[in-house]
XYZ file of C-alpha atoms in Angstrom:
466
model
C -76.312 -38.526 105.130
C -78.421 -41.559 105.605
C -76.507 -44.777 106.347
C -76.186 -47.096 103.475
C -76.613 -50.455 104.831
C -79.982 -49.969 106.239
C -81.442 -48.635 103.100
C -80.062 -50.566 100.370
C -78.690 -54.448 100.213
C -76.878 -56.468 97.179
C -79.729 -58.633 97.171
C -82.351 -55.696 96.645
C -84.574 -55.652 93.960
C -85.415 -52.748 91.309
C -86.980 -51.827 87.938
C -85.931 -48.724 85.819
C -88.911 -46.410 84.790
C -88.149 -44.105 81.564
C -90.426 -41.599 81.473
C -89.405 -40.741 77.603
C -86.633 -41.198 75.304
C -83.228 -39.333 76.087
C -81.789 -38.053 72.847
C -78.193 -37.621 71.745
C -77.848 -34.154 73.159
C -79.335 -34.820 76.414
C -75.723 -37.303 76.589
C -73.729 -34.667 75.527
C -75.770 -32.432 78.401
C -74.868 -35.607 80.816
C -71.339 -35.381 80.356
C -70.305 -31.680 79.570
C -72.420 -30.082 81.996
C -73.866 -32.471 84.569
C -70.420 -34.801 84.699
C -67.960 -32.517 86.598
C -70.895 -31.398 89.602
C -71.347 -35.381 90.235
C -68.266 -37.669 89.420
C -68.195 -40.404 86.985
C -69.482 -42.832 88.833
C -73.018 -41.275 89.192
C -72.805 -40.535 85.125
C -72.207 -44.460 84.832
C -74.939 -45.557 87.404
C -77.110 -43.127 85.239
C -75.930 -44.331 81.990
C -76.453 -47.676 82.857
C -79.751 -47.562 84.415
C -81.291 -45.930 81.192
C -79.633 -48.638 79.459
C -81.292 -51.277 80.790
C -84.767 -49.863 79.297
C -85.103 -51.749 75.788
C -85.033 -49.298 73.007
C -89.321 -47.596 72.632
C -89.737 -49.346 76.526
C -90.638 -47.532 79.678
C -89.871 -50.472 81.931
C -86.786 -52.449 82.201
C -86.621 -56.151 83.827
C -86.228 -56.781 87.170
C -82.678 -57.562 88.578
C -80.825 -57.380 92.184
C -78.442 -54.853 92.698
C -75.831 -56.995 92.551
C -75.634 -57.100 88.673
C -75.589 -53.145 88.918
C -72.419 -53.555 91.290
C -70.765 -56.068 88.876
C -71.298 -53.975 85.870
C -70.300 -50.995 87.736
C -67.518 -52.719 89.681
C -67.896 -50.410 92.598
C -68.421 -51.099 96.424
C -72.319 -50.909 98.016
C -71.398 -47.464 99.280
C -69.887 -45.887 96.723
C -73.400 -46.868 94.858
C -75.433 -45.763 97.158
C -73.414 -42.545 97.332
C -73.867 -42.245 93.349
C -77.883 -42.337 94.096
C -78.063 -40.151 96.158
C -76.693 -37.123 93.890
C -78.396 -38.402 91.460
C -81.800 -38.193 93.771
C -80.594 -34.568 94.029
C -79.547 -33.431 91.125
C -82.912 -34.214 89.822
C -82.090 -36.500 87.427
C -83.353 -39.776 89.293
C -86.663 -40.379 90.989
C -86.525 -43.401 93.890
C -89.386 -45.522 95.299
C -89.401 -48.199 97.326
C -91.568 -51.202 99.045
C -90.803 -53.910 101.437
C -92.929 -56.637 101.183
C -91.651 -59.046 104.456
C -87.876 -59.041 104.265
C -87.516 -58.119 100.884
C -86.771 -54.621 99.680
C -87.969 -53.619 95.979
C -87.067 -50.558 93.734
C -88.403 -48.364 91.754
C -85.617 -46.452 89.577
C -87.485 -43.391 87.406
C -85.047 -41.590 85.101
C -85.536 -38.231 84.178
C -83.934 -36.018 81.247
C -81.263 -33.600 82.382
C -82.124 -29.618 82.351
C -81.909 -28.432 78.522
C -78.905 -25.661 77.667
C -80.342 -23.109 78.136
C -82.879 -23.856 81.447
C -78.954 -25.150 82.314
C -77.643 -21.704 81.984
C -79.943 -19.344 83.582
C -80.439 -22.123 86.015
C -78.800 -19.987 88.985
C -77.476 -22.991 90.913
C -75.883 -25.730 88.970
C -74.795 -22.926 86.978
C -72.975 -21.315 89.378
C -71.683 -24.905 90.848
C -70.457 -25.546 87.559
C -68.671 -22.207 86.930
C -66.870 -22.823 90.708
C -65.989 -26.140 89.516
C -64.449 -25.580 86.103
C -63.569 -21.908 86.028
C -63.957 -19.003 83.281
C -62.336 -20.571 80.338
C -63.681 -23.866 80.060
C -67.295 -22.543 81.569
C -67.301 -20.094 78.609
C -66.238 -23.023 75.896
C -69.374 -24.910 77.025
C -71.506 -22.256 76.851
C -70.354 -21.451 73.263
C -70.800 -25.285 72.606
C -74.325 -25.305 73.509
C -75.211 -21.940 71.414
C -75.761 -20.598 68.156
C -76.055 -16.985 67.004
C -80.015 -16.964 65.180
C -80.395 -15.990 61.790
C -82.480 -12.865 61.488
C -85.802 -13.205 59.699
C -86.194 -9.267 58.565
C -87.682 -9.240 55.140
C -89.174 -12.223 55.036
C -93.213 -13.180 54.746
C -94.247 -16.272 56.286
C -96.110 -18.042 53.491
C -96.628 -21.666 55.748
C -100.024 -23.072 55.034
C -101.976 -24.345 57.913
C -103.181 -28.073 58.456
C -106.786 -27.401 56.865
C -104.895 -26.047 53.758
C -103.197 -28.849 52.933
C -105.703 -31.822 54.178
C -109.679 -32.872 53.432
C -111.553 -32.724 56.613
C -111.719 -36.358 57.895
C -115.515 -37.626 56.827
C -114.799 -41.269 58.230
C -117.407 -42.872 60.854
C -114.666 -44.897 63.086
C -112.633 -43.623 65.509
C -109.008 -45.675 66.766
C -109.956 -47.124 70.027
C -107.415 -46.764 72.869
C -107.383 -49.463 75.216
C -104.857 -50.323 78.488
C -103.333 -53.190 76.757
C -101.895 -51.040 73.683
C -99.604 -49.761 76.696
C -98.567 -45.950 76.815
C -97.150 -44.460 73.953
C -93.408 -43.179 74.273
C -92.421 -39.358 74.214
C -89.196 -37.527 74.722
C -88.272 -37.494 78.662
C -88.621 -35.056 80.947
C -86.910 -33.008 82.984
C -87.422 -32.483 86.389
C -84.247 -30.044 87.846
C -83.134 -29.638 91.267
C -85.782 -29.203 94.088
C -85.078 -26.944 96.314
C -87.520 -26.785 99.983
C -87.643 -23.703 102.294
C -86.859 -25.816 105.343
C -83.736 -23.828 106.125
C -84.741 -20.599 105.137
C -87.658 -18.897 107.139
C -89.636 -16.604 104.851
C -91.713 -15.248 107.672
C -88.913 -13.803 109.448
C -87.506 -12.320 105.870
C -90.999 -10.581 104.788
C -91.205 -9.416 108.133
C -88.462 -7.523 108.474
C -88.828 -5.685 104.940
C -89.644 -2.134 104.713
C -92.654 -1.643 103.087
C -91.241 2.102 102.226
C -88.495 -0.049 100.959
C -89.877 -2.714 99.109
C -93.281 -3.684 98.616
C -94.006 -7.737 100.295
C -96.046 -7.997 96.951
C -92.574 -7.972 95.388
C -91.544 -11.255 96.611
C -93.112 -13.416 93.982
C -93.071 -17.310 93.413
C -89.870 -16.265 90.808
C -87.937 -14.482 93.744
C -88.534 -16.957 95.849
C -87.228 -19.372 93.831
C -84.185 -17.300 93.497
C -83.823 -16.382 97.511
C -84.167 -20.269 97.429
C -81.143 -20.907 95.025
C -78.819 -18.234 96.285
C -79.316 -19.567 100.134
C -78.562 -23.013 98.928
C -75.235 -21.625 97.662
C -74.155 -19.082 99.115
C -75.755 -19.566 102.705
C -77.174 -16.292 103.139
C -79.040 -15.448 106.446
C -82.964 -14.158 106.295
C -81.845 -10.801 107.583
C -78.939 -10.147 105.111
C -81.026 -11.083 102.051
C -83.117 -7.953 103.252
C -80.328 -6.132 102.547
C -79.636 -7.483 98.772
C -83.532 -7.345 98.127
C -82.848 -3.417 99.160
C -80.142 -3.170 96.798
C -82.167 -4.919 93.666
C -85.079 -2.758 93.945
C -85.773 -1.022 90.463
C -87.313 1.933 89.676
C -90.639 0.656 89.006
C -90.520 -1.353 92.464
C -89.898 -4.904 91.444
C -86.759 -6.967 91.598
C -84.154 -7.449 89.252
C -83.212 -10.589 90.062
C -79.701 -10.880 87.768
C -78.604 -7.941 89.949
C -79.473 -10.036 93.186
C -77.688 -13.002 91.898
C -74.228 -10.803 91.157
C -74.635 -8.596 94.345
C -74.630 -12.319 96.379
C -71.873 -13.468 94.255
C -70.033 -10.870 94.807
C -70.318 -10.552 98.221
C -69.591 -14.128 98.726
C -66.122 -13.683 96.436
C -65.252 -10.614 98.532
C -65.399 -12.578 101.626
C -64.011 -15.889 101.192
C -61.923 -15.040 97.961
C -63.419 -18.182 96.164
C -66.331 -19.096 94.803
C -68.803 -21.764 96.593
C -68.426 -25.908 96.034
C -70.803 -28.301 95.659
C -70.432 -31.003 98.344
C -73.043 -33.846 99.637
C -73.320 -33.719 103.219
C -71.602 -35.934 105.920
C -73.097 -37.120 108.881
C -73.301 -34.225 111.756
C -70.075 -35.192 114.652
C -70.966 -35.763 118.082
C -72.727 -33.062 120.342
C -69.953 -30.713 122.189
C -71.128 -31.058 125.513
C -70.674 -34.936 125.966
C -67.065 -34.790 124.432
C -66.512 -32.258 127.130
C -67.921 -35.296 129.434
C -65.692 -37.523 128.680
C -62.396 -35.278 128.657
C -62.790 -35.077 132.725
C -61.385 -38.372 133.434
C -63.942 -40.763 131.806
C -63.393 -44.083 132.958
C -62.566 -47.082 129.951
C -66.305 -48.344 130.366
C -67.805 -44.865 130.393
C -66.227 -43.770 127.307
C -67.108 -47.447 125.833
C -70.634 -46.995 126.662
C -70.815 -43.061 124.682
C -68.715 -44.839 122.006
C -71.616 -47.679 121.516
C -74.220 -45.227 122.275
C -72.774 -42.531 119.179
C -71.119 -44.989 116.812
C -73.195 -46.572 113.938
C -73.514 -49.915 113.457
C -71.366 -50.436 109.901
C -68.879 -47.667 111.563
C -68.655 -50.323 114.460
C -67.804 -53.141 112.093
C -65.465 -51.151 110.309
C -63.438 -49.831 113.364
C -63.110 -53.173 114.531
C -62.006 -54.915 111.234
C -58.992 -52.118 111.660
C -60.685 -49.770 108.852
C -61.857 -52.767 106.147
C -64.964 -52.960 104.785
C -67.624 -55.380 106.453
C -68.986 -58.716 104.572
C -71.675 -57.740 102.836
C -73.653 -61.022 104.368
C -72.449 -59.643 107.835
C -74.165 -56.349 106.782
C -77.130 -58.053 105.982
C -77.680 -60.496 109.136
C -77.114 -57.099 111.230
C -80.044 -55.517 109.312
C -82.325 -58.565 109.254
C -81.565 -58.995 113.298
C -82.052 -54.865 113.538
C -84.981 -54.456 111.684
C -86.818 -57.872 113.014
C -86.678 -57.100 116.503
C -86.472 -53.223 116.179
C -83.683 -52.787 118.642
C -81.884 -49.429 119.095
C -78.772 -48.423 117.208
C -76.574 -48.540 120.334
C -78.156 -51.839 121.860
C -77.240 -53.337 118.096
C -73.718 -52.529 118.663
C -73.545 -53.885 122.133
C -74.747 -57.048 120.567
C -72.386 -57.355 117.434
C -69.851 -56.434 120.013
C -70.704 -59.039 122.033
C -71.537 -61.881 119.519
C -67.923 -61.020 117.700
C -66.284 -62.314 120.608
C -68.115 -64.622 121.757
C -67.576 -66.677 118.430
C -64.023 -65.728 117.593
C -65.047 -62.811 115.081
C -67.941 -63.904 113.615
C -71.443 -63.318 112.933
C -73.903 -66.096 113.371
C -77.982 -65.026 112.364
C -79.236 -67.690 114.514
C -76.945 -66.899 117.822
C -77.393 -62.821 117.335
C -81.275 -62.933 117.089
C -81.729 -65.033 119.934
C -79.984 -62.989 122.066
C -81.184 -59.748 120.306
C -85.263 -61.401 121.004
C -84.494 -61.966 124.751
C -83.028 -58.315 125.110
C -85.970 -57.000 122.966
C -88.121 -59.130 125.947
C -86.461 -56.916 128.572
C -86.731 -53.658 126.985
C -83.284 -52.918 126.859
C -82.699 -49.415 125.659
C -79.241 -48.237 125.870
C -75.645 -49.319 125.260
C -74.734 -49.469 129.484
C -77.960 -51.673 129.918
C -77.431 -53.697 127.031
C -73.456 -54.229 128.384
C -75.288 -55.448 131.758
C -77.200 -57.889 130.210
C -74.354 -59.457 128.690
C -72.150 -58.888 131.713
C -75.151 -60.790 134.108
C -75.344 -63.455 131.191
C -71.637 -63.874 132.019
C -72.229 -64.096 135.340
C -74.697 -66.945 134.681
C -71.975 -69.079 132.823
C -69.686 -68.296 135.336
C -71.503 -69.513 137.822
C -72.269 -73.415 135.455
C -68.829 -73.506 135.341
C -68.002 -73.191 138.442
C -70.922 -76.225 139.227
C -69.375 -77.809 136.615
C -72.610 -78.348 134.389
C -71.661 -76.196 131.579
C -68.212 -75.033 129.890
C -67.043 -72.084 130.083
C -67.127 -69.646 126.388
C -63.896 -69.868 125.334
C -62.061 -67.366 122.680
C -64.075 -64.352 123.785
C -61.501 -61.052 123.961
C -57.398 -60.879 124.758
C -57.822 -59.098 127.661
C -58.533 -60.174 131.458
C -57.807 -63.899 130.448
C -58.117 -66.079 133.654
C -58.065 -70.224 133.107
C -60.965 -72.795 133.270
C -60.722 -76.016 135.625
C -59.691 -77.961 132.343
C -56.683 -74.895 131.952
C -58.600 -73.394 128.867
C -58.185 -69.790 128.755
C -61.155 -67.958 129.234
C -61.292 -64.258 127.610
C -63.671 -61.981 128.458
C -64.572 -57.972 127.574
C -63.214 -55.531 129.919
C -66.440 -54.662 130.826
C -67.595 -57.860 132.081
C -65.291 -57.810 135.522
C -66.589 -55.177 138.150
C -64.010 -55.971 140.051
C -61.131 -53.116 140.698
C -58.148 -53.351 137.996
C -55.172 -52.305 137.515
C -54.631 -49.456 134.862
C -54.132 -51.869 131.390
C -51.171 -50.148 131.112
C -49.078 -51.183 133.769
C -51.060 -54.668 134.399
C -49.926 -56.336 130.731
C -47.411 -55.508 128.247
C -47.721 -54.240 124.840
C -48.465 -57.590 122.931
C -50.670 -58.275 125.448
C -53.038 -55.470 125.462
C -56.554 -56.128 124.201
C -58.273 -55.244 121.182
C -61.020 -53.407 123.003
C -58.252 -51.329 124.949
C -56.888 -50.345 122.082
C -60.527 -49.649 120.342
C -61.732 -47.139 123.347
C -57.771 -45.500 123.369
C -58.203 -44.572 119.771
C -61.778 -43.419 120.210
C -61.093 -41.055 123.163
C -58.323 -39.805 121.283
C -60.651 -38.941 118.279
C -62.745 -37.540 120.509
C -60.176 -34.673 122.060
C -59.519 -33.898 118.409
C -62.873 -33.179 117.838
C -63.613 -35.744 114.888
């Protein structure tokens, strides 16, 4: 999943688009049926947003997202979060345009799938039935339906329009121009879109039998349905052959309610449950360099793969000790990132190294000075980045020692040595090349560092595989 911070700020901008009215039953759709497949949370964000659209409107005012988080009273993430299933679930369209720093929003609501597109929907369907089981599934279904009343016996007798009127004989016409705006209809629904990224057709028509099935067979409709059931039940190109095999009626096309309950079935029969509908969460680090670093990675080589894998607000978070960043912290990191384009793991060198060099905080100015003379150098990775500020060291080091400059004080609780004035002077383990000790024997417990600490509890993550 995409990373919050650098796509959406407080201080963001966006408009709501209706593109029609929502009527009282699409709200009862909302909560019965769409409700328990997203949270409540994404029903209020939706709620809300339509809201804001004055009654026979298609546009709502302009605001920052901070009012949405105050009405909502829910954290950044959890908002951005609530988009996003929104953004799949079909139900919200999202556009968006930067103009300098600024970051504007287009929000376009769209009406949820009726009842009975709902229904024979063959994935949120299915999600729903997984979610809320037989009983309750069956109560909605009832809820949304109605036996018809037969019309045997009956003669239409309805008169058409010229029946009833006088042809019009007038000479003027109504005249439509931009400024009478766009008249208001009932809004429309745009379901869940599905793309065949993950499933390769080719290699599925290709291995089909054409004394099995005919590749005619595999219309637009069964594609959509291959589409659905892979999304669900994560069926492989080859083993769909097999349930296309199975649906094949007599007169050589598909019958595509028997492919649905084939995969079902099949699914049940091995994993004795039914599928869930979960959003996705970012991919863990590659195999192979965990392997790396189990072979007796040194504390600055497992630093550097930490710096070079870790995300910037993940970086923040680990070293506030699992709290959640300032949101104006969050937002000088993005100016600084996106203004000088630096790499992810060159950014967290930097915050890194500008958290303790000012005591643990973040200063715009400070950071994007240093971040434009490491942009100058073309500094690419975490270990060259962790030079830099190691040589930069070096540099006051040196002053000090001339006595011309003062040395940084209140940089890190680890390899503390004293100034000529007897101020401590704290620096990051990674700024002394010289030989060490092992932390462990060299200080006691209350004496141990922050950054020891940090890289222990990340190499231990790392052996557990998270």
């Amino acid at each position: 999943m995409a990373e919050f911070w650098m796509e959406l700020q407080p201080v963001d901008s966006y408009r709501v688009k209706a593109n029609g009215v929502l009527s009282e039953k699409d709200r009862k759709i909302l909560t019965f049926l769409y409700q328990p497949l997203m949270g409540a949370e994404c029903l209020a964000l939706y709620d809300t947003l339509v809201t804001e659209v004055e009654e026979n409107r298609l546009w709502s005012e302009s605001h920052s997202h901070t009012q949405l988080l105050n009405l909502l009273g829910i954290s950044l993430p959890n908002l951005f979060q609530a988009r996003l299933k929104l953004e799949g679930l079909g139900l919200l369209r999202s556009f968006v345009q930067t103009v300098g720093e600024s970051r504007h929003y287009i929000y376009e609501m769209a009406a949820p799938l009726s009842p009975e597109q709902f229904f024979s929907d063959g994935l949120l369907n299915i999600y729903l039935y997984s979610k809320i089981g037989n009983a309750q599934y069956q109560r909605l279904r009832r809820f949304f339906s109605d036996t018809p009343m037969s019309e045997d016996g009956f003669d239409e007798v309805t008169r058409s329009f010229q029946d009833v009127f006088e042809t019009f004989t007038g000479s003027e016409l109504p005249v439509t121009t931009a400024e009478n705006g766009e008249p208001v209809g009932r809004a429309q629904s745009r379901g869940v879109t599905l793309d065949d990224k993950a499933f390769d057709f080719a290699v599925m028509i290709q291995s089909l039998s054409p004394t099995m099935l005919s590749r005619n067979a595999v219309t637009e409709e069964v594609r959509a349905c291959i589409l659905k059931l892979h999304a669900i039940y994560a069926i492989e190109e080859l083993d769909m052959v097999h349930y296309l095999y199975r649906s094949v009626q007599a007169d050589g096309t598909l019958d595509l309610d028997y492919l649905r309950k084939i995969v079902r079935d099949g699914y049940q029969m091995q994993h004795n449950r039914l599928p869930e509908l979960k959003a996705k969460t970012a991919a863990p680090p590659e195999t192979t360099t965990k392997q790396e670093l189990q072979e007796g990675a040194s504390d600055t080589e497992a630093l550097a793969y930490y710096l070079e894998n870790v995300t910037p607000y993940q970086l923040m978070v680990d070293i506030s000790d699992g709290a959640v960043p300032a949101e104006t912290d969050l937002k000088v990191i993005d100016e600084v990132m996106a203004q000088q384009n630096l790499p992810i793991p060159v950014m967290n060198v930097l915050i890194e190294y500008v958290l303790l060099r000012l005591d643990g905080k973040i200063s715009k100015n400070y950071m994007m000075t240093i971040a434009a003379h490491w942009k100058r150098k073309k500094v690419q990775t975490a270990k060259e980045a962790m030079e830099m500020a190691w040589a930069e060291h070096e540099k006051y080091k040196k002053l000090q020692e001339e006595g011309t400059q003062k040395a940084p004080s209140n940089y890190r609780n680890n390899n503390r040595k004293f100034n000529q004035t007897g101020r401590k002077e704290i620096l990051p383990d990674w700024f002394d090349k010289e030989e060490v000790k092992p932390v462990e024997k060299a200080m006691t417990t209350r004496e141990k560092s922050t950054l020891d600490k940090q890289v222990e509890e990340m190499k231990k993550r790392l052996k557990e595989g998270r």
